Coordinates of C-alpha atoms in Angstrom, one line a residue:
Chain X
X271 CA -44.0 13.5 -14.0
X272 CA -43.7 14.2 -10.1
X273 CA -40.8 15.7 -9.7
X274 CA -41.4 17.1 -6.0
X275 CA -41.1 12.5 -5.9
X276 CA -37.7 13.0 -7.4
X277 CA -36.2 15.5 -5.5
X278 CA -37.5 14.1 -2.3
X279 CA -34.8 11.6 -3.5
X280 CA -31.8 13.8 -3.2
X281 CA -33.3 14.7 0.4
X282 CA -30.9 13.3 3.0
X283 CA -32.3 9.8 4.4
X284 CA -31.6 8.1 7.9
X285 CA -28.9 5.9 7.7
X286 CA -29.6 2.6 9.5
X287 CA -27.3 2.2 12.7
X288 CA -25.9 -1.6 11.4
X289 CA -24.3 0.5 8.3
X290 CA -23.5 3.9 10.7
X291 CA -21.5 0.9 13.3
X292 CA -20.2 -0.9 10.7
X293 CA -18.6 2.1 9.0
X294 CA -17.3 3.5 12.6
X295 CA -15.8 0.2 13.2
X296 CA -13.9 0.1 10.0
X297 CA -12.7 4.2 10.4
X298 CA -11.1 3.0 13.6
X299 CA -9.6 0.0 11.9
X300 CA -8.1 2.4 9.4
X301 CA -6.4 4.8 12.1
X302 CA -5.1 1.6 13.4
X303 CA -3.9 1.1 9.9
X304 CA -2.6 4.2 9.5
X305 CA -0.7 4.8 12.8
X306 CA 1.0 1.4 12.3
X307 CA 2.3 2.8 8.9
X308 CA 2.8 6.1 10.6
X309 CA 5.7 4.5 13.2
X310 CA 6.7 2.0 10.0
X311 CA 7.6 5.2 8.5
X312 CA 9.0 7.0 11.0
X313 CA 11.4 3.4 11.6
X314 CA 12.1 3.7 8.3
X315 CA 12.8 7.3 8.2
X316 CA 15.1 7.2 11.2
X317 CA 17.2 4.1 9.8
X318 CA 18.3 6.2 7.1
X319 CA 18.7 9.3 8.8
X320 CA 20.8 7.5 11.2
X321 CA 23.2 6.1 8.3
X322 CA 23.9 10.2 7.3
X323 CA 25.1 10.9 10.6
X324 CA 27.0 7.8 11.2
X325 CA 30.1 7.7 9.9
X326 CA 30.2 4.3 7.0
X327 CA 32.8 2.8 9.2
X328 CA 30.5 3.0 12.5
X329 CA 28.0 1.5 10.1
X330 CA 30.1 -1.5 9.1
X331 CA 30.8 -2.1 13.2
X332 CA 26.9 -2.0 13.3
X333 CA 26.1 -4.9 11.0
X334 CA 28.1 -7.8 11.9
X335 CA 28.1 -10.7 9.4
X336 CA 26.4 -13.8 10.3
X337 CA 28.7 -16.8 9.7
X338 CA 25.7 -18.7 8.8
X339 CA 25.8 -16.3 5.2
X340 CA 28.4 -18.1 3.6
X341 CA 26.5 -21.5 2.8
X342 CA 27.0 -22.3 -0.6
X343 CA 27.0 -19.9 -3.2
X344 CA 29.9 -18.3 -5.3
X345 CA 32.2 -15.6 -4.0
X346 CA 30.3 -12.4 -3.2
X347 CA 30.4 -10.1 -6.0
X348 CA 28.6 -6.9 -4.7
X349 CA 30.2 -3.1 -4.7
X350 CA 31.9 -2.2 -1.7
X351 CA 29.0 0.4 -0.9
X352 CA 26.1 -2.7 -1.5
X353 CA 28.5 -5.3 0.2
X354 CA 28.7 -3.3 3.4
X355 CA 24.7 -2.2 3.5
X356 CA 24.1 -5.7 3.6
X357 CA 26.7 -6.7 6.4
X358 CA 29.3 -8.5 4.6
X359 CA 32.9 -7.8 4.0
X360 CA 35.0 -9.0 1.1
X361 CA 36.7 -12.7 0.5
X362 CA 32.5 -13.4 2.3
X363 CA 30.8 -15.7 0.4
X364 CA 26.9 -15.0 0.1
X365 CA 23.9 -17.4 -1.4
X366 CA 22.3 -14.3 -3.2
X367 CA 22.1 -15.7 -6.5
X368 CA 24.4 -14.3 -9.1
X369 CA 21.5 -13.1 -11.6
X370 CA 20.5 -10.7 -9.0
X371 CA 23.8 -8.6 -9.0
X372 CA 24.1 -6.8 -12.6
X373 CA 26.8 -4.5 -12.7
X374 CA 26.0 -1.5 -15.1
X375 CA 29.1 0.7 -15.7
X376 CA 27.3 3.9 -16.6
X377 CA 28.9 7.6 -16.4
X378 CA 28.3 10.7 -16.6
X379 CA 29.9 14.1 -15.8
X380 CA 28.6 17.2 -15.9
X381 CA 30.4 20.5 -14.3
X382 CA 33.7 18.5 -13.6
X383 CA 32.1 15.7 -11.4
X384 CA 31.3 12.2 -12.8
X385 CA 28.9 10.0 -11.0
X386 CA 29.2 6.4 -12.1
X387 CA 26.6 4.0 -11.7
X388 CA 28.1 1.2 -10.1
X389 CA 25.7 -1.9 -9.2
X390 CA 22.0 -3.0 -8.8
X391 CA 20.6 -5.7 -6.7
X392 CA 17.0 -5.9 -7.5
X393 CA 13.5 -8.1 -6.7
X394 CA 9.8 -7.4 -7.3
X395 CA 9.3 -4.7 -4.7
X396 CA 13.2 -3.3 -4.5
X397 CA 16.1 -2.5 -6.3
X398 CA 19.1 -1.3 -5.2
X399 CA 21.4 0.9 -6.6
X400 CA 25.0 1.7 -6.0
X401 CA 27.0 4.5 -7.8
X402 CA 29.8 6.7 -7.2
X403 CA 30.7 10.4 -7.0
X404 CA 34.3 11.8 -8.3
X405 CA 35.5 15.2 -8.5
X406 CA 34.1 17.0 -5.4
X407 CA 36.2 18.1 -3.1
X408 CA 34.0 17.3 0.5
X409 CA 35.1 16.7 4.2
X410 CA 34.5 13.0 5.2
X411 CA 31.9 13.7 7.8
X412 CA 29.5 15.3 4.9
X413 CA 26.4 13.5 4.2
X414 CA 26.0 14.0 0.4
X415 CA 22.9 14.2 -1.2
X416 CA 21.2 15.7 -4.3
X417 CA 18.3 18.4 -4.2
X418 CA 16.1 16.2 -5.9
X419 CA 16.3 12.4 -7.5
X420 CA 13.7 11.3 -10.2
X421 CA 13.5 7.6 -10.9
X422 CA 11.3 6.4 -13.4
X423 CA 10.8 2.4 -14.2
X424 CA 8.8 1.6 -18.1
X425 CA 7.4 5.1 -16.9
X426 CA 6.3 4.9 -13.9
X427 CA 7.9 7.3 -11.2
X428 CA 8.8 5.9 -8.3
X429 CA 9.7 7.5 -4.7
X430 CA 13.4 6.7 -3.5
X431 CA 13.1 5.4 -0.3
X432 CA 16.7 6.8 0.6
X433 CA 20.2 7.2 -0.1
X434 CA 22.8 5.1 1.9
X435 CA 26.3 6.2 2.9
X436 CA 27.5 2.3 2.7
X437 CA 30.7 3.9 1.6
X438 CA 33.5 6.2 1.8
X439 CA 37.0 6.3 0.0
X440 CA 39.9 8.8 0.1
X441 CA 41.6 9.0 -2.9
X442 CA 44.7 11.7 -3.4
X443 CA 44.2 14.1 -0.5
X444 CA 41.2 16.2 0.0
X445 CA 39.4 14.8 -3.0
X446 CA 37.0 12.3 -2.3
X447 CA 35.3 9.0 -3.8
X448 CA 32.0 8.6 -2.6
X449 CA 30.0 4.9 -3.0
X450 CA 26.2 5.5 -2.6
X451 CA 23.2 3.1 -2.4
X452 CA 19.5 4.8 -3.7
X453 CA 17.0 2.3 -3.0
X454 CA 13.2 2.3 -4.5
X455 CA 10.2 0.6 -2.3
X456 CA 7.2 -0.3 -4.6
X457 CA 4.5 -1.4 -3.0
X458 CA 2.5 -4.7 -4.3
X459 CA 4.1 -5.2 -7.4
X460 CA 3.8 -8.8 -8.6
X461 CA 5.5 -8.1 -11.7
X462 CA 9.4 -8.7 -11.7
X463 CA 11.4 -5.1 -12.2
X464 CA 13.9 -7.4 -14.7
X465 CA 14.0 -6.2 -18.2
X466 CA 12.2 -3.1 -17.6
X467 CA 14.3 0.2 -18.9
X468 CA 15.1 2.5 -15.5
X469 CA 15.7 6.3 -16.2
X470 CA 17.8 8.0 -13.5
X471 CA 17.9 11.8 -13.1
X472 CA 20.2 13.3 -9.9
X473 CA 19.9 17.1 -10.2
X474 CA 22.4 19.3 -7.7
X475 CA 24.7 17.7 -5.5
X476 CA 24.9 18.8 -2.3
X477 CA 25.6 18.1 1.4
X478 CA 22.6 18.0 4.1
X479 CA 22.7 20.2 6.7
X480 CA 21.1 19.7 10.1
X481 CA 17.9 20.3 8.9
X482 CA 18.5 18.1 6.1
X483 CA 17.4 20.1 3.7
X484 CA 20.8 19.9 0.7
X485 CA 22.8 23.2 0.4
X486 CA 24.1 22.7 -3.3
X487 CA 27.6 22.4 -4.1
X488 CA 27.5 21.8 -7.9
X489 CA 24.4 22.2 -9.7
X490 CA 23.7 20.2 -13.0
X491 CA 21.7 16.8 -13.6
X492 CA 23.3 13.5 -14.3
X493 CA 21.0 11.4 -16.0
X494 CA 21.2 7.3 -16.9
X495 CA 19.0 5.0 -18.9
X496 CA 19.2 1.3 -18.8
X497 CA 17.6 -2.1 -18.8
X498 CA 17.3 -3.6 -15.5
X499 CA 18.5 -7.1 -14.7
X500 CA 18.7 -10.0 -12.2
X501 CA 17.1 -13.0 -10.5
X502 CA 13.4 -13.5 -11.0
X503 CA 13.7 -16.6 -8.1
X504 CA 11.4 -16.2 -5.5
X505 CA 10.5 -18.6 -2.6
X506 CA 6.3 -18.5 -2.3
X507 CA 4.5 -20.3 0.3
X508 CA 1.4 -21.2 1.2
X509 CA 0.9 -21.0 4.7
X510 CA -2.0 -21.3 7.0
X511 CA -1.2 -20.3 10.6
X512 CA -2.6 -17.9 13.2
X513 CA -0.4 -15.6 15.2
X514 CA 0.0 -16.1 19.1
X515 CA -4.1 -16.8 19.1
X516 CA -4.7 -12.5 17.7
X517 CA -7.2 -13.5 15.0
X518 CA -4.3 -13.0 12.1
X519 CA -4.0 -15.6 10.1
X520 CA -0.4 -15.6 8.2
X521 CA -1.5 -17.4 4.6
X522 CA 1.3 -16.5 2.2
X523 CA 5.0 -15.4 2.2
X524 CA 7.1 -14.7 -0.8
X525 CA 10.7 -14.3 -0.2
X526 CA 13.3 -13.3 -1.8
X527 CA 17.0 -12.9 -1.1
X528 CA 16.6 -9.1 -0.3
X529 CA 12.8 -8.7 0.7
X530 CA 9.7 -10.6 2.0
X531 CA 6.4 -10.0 1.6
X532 CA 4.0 -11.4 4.0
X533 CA 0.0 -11.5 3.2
X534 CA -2.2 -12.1 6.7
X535 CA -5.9 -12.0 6.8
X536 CA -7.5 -10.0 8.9
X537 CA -9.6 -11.3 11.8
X538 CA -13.1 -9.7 12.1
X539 CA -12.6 -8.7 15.5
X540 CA -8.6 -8.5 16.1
X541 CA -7.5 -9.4 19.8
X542 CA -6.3 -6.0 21.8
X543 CA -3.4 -6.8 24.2
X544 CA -3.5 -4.4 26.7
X545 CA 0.3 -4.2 27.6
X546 CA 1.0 -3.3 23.8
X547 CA 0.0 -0.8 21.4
X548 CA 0.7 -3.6 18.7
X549 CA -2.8 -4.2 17.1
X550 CA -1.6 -5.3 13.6
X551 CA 1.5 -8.4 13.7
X552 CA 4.7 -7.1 12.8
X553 CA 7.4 -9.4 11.3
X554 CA 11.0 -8.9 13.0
X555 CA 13.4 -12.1 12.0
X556 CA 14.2 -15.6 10.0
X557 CA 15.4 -18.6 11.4
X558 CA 17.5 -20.5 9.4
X559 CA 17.5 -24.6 9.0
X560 CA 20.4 -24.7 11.0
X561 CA 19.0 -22.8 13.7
X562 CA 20.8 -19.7 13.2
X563 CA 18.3 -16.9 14.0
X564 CA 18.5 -13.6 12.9
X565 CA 16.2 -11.0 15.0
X566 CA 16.5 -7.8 13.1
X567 CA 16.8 -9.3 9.7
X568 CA 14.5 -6.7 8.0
X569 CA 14.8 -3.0 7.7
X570 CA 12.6 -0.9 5.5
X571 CA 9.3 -1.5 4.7
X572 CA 5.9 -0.8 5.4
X573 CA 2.1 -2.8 5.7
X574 CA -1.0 -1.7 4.2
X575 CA -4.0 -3.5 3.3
X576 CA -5.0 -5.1 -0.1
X577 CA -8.2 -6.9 -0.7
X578 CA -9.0 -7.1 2.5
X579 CA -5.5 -8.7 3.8
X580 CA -2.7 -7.0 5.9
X581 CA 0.5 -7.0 3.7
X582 CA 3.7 -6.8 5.4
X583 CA 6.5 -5.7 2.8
X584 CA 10.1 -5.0 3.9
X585 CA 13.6 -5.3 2.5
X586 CA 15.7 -7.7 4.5
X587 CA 19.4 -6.1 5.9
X588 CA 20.8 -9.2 5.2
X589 CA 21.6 -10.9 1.7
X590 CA 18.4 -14.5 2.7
X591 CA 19.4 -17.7 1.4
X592 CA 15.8 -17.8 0.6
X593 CA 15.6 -22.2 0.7
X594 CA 17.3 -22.2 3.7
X595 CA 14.6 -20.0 6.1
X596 CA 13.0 -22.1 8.3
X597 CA 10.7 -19.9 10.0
X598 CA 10.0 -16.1 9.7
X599 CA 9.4 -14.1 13.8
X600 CA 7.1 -12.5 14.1
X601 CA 7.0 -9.8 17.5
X602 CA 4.8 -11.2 19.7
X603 CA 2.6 -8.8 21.8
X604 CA 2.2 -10.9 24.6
X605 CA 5.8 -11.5 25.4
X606 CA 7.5 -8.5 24.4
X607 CA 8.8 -5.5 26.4
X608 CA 8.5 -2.3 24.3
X609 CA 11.1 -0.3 24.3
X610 CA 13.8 -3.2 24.5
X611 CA 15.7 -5.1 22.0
X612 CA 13.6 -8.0 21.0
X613 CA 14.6 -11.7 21.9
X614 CA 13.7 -14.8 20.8
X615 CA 11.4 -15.5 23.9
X616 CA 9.3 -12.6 22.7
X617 CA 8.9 -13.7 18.7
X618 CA 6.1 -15.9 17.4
X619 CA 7.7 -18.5 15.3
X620 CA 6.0 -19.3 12.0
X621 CA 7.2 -22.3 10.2
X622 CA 7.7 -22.1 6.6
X623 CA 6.2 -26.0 5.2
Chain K
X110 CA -14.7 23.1 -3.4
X111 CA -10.8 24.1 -2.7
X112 CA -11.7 22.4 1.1
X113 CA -12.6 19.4 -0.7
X114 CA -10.1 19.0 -3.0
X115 CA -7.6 19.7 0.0
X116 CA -9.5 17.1 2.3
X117 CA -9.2 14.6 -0.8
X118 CA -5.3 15.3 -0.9
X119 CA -4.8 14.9 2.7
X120 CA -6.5 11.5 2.6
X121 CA -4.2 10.7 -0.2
X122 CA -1.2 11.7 1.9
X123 CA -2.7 8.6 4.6
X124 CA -4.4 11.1 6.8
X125 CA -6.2 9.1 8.6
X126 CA -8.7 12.1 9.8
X127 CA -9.1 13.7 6.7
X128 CA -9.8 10.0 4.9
X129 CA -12.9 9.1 7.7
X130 CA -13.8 12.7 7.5
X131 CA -14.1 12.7 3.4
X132 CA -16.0 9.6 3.6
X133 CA -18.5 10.7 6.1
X134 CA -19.3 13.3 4.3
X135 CA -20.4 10.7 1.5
X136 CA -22.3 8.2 3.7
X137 CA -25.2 9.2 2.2
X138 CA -24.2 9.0 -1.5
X139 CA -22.6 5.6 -0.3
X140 CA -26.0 4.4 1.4
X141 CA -28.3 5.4 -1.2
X142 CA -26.2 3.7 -4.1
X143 CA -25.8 0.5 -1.6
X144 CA -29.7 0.8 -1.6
X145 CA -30.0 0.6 -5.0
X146 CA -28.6 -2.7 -5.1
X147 CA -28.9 -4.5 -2.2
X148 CA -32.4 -4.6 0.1
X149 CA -31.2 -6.1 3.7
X150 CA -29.1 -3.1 6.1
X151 CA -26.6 -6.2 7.4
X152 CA -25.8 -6.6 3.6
X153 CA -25.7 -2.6 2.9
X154 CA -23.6 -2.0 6.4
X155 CA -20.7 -5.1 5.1
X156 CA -20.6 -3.3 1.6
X157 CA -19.9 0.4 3.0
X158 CA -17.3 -1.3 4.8
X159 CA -15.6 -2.9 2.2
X160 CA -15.8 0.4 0.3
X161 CA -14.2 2.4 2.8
X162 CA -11.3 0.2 3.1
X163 CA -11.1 -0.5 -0.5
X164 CA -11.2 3.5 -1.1
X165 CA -8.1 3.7 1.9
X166 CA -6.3 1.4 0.2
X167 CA -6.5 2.8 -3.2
X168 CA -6.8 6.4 -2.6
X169 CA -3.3 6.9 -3.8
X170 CA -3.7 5.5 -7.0
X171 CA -6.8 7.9 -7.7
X172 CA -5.6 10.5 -10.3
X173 CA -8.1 13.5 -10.1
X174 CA -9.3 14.9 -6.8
X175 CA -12.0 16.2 -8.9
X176 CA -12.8 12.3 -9.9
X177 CA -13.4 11.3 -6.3
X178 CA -17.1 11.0 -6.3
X179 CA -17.6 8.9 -9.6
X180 CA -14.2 6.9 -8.3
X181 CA -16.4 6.1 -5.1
X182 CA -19.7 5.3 -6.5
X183 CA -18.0 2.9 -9.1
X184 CA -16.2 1.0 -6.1
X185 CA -19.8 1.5 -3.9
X186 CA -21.7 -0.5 -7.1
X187 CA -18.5 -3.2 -7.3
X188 CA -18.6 -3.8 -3.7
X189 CA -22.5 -4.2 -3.9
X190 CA -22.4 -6.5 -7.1
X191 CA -19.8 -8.5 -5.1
X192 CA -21.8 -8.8 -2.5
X193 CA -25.0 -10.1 -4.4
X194 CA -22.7 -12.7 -6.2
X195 CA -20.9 -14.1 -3.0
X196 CA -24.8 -14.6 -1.6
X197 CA -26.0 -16.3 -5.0
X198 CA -22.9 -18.3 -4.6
X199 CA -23.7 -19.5 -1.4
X200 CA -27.7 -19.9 -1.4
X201 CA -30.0 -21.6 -3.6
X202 CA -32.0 -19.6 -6.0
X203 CA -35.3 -20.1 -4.0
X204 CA -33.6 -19.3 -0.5
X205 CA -31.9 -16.2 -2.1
X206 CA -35.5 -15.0 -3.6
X207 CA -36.5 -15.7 0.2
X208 CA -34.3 -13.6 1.7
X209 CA -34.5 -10.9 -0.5
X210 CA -36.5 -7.6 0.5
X211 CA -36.2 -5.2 3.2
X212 CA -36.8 -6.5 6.7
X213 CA -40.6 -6.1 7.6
X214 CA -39.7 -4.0 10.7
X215 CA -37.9 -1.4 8.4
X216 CA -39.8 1.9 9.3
X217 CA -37.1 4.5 8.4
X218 CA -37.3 6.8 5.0
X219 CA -40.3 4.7 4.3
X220 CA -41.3 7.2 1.5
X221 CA -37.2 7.4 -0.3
X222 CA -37.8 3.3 -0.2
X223 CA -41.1 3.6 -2.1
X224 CA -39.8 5.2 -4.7
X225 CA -36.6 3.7 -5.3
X226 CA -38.8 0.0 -4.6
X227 CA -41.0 1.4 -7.5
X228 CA -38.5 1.2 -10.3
X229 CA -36.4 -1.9 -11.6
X230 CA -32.8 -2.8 -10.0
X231 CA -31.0 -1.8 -13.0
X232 CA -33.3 1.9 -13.3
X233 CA -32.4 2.3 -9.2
X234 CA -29.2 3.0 -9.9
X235 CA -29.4 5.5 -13.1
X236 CA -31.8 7.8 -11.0
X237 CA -29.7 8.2 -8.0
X238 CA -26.7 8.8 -9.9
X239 CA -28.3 11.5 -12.3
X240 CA -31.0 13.0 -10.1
X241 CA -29.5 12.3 -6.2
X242 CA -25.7 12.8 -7.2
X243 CA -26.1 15.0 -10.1
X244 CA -24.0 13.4 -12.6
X245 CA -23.8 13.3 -15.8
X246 CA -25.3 10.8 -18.5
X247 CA -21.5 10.2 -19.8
X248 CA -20.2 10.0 -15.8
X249 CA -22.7 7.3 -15.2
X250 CA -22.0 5.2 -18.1
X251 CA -18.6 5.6 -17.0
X252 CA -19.2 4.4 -13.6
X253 CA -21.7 1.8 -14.6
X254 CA -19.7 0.7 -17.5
X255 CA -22.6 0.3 -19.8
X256 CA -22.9 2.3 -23.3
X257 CA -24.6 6.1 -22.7
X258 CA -27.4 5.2 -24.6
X259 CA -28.7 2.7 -22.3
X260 CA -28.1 6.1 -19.6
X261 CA -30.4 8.0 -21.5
X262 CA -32.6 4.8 -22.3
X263 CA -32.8 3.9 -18.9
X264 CA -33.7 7.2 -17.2
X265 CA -36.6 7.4 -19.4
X266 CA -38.2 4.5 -18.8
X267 CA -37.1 5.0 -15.1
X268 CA -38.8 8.5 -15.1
X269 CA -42.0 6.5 -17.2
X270 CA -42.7 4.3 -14.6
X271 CA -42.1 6.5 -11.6
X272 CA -45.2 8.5 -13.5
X273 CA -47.2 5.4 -13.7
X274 CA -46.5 4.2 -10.4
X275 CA -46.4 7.4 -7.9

């Protein structure tokens, strides 16, 4: 055989411009992509940095309760650490369904401090856990923290998308009782976390210092199995509407009472609006069916891409009575000054049929 | 090879830079397996695309640095396969036989196209993975997903006609 033929295979060939353009176009798509996760993280990021150096009461002054939250549903039933991250104060009622709140009751102690795990609140993409520290003696104004936090669901590992300082108790002088929230963000999982077994392992407790890096105060790690439980109800729609004439189609939303994930398709060529750096839609608010409107109802989150669509995926800072959103706000770019607290003037209002 | 491996983590950590800089570094591994299955540039440029985007948004889920290359040419061959399907789909049999073939105008790596035209779709692609990309029979079965005996079979009678033919 010819094999001077063959090798002139593995020679390096001119690639045709179409494929060279195409390919460019799509790298700079992906730095688009990237940069918008970039400042999604670094929104994240600061949100939970900010609750370490704020004090939990400032925090409480911070997220008011909307009045529109008690609708229908049972007294709340959620920790005091959970009740607070989400806004609400006791006697509040809340239309989170009941399934979703599982209280575990799980201890362990090791060197003379127990951590107790308290709560969870959990959907596809997010589940919530609150526990509590005894035995440590602490000043109130440390932000606690462990060296390093494992969480493993049916095996998988999954990375903790923070620790919360919801709450804060004295108890009996300079000992304190602290009420902490970890909270997991899995991206794209369409598979409820119910009944799946959780395994838990805090090793060192600690407090951050400026650098937030955790000086250790007790080492030792506290570990926890269980099954995870609550709601499986989520509200999916089909939608079909572009946003403020970009490209972006919104075509399906799934909410739940403490998340929404939003799927947009992507337009070939996406309008640029040259007063914002905004490329890729950005969801920021819910209004309700009684024309309540929340503007910063979601927190934590991030988009990235899957099958060709632009997924939005955050946690909501407020408990959603998921029948009773209206619409979801999106910012729009054409209408809003960056920089400034966002009003209702500058959202894109997508109706939920 | 430590560069790579480090380029290939970077990209995994959503470094934008390091992710279009990994990939062009493959263009031509992308290209030529794109060639193997589809004949018209507009159809080979949509398919590099849709690998590129389809590697950034799976990149994290990729286990072995070292895997990246096979991991690549599998999606390349999906996206390709897709893209054949969605035009069947859509045309009739005769216009798809139509528009099949290079454009008449093509005049670049006239002599690579000669050879790869030489050989059968389903050889194309067992050449350029063993004697372009180097892998091995077991790799390409993996990455075809077809048993390694067909590998072996079809590189023989791949390298048998390319002795007839050139």
């Amino acid at each position: 055989m010819n094999e001077s033929k063959l090798n002139k295979l593995s020679k390096d060939i001119e690639i045709p411009e179409i494929v060279i353009k195409k390919a460019n176009d799509t790298f700079k798509k992906i730095t688009s992509l990237a940069n918008d996760e970039k400042n999604n993280d670094k929104r994240r990021k600061t949100t939970w940095t900010k609750q370490y150096r704020i004090a939990a009461t400032l925090v409480l002054c911070v997220v008011s309760l909307g009045a529109i939250m008690a609708v229908t549903a049972g007294v709340l039933s959620l920790n005091p650490g959970l009740a607070k991250y989400f806004g609400l104060s006791e006697g509040d009622k809340a239309v989170i369904d009941e399934e979703a709140i599982s209280w575990i009751g799980l201890s362990d102690t090791v060197n003379g401090v127990t951590i107790s795990i308290d709560q969870t609140v959990i959907d596809n993409h997010y589940v919530y856990i609150a526990y509590g520290i005894n035995g440590i003696s602490m000043s109130e104004e440390d932000n606690i923290g462990f060296r390093n936090i494992d969480i493993t669901i049916d095996g998988n590992k999954y990375a903790m998308l923070g620790e919360s300082d919801g709450y804060t108790d004295t108890e009996e002088g300079e000992v304190y009782s602290f009420q902490h929230i970890l909270c997991t963000d899995v991206r794209d999982n369409e598979e409820s976390f119910v009944g799946k077994t959780i395994h838990i392992e805090l090793s060192d407790l600690g407090v951050y210092d400026e650098n937030e890096s955790v000086g250790v105060l007790v080492e030792g790690t506290w570990c926890f199995d269980w099954t995870l439980q609550g709601s499986k109800d989520i509200r999916i729609v089909e939608v079909d509407e572009e946003l403020y004439g970009s490209g972006f189609v919104v075509s399906r939303v799934e909410l739940s009472p403490i998340s929404a994930y939003v799927t947009i398709d992507i337009p070939e060529k996406p309008n640029q609006y040259s007063d914002s750096s905004l490329t890729y839609p950005m969801i920021t608010g819910v209004k309700m069916k009684d024309g309540s409107v929340y503007l910063a109802a979601f927190d934590t989150g991030g988009t990235y891409c899957k099958d060709g669509a632009y997924i939005l995926q955050f946690s909501s800072r407020r408990i959603l009575d998921v029948e009773n959103v209206e619409s979801l706000l999106f910012i729009n770019p054409t209408a809003y000054h960056q920089g400034e607290e966002i009003t209702i003037d500058e959202t894109f209002e997508v109706r939920l049929p | 090879m430590e560069e790579y491996i480090g380029l290939i983590k970077k990209a995994q950590a959503r470094d934008a830079d390091s992710f279009t800089k990994l990939m062009t570094n493959h263009m031509q591994l992308m290209y030529k397996l794109a060639r193997t299955v589809l004949e018209n540039n507009e159809d080979i440029a949509d398919a590099v695309s849709d690998t590129i985007l389809c590697c950034w948004e799976n990149i994290g889920e990729l286990k072995h640095a070292k895997g990246f290359r096979a991991w690549l040419s599998k999606i390349v061959i999906n996206k390709c396969n897709d893209m054949l399907r969605k035009k069947r789909d859509m045309l009739s049999y005769e216009e798809y036989e139509s528009l099949e073939g290079r454009e008449d105008e093509e005049l670049l790596n006239v002599e690579w196209n000669e050879i790869i035209d030489a050989l059968d779709k389903k050889y194309r692609q067992v050449i350029v993975l063993y004697y372009v990309e180097g892998f091995r029979t077991k790799e390409i079965a993996h990455i075809l997903g077809i048993p390694e005996a067909s590998v072996r079979t079809r590189l023989a009678r791949a390298r048998k006609i390319l002795r007839e033919v050139l």
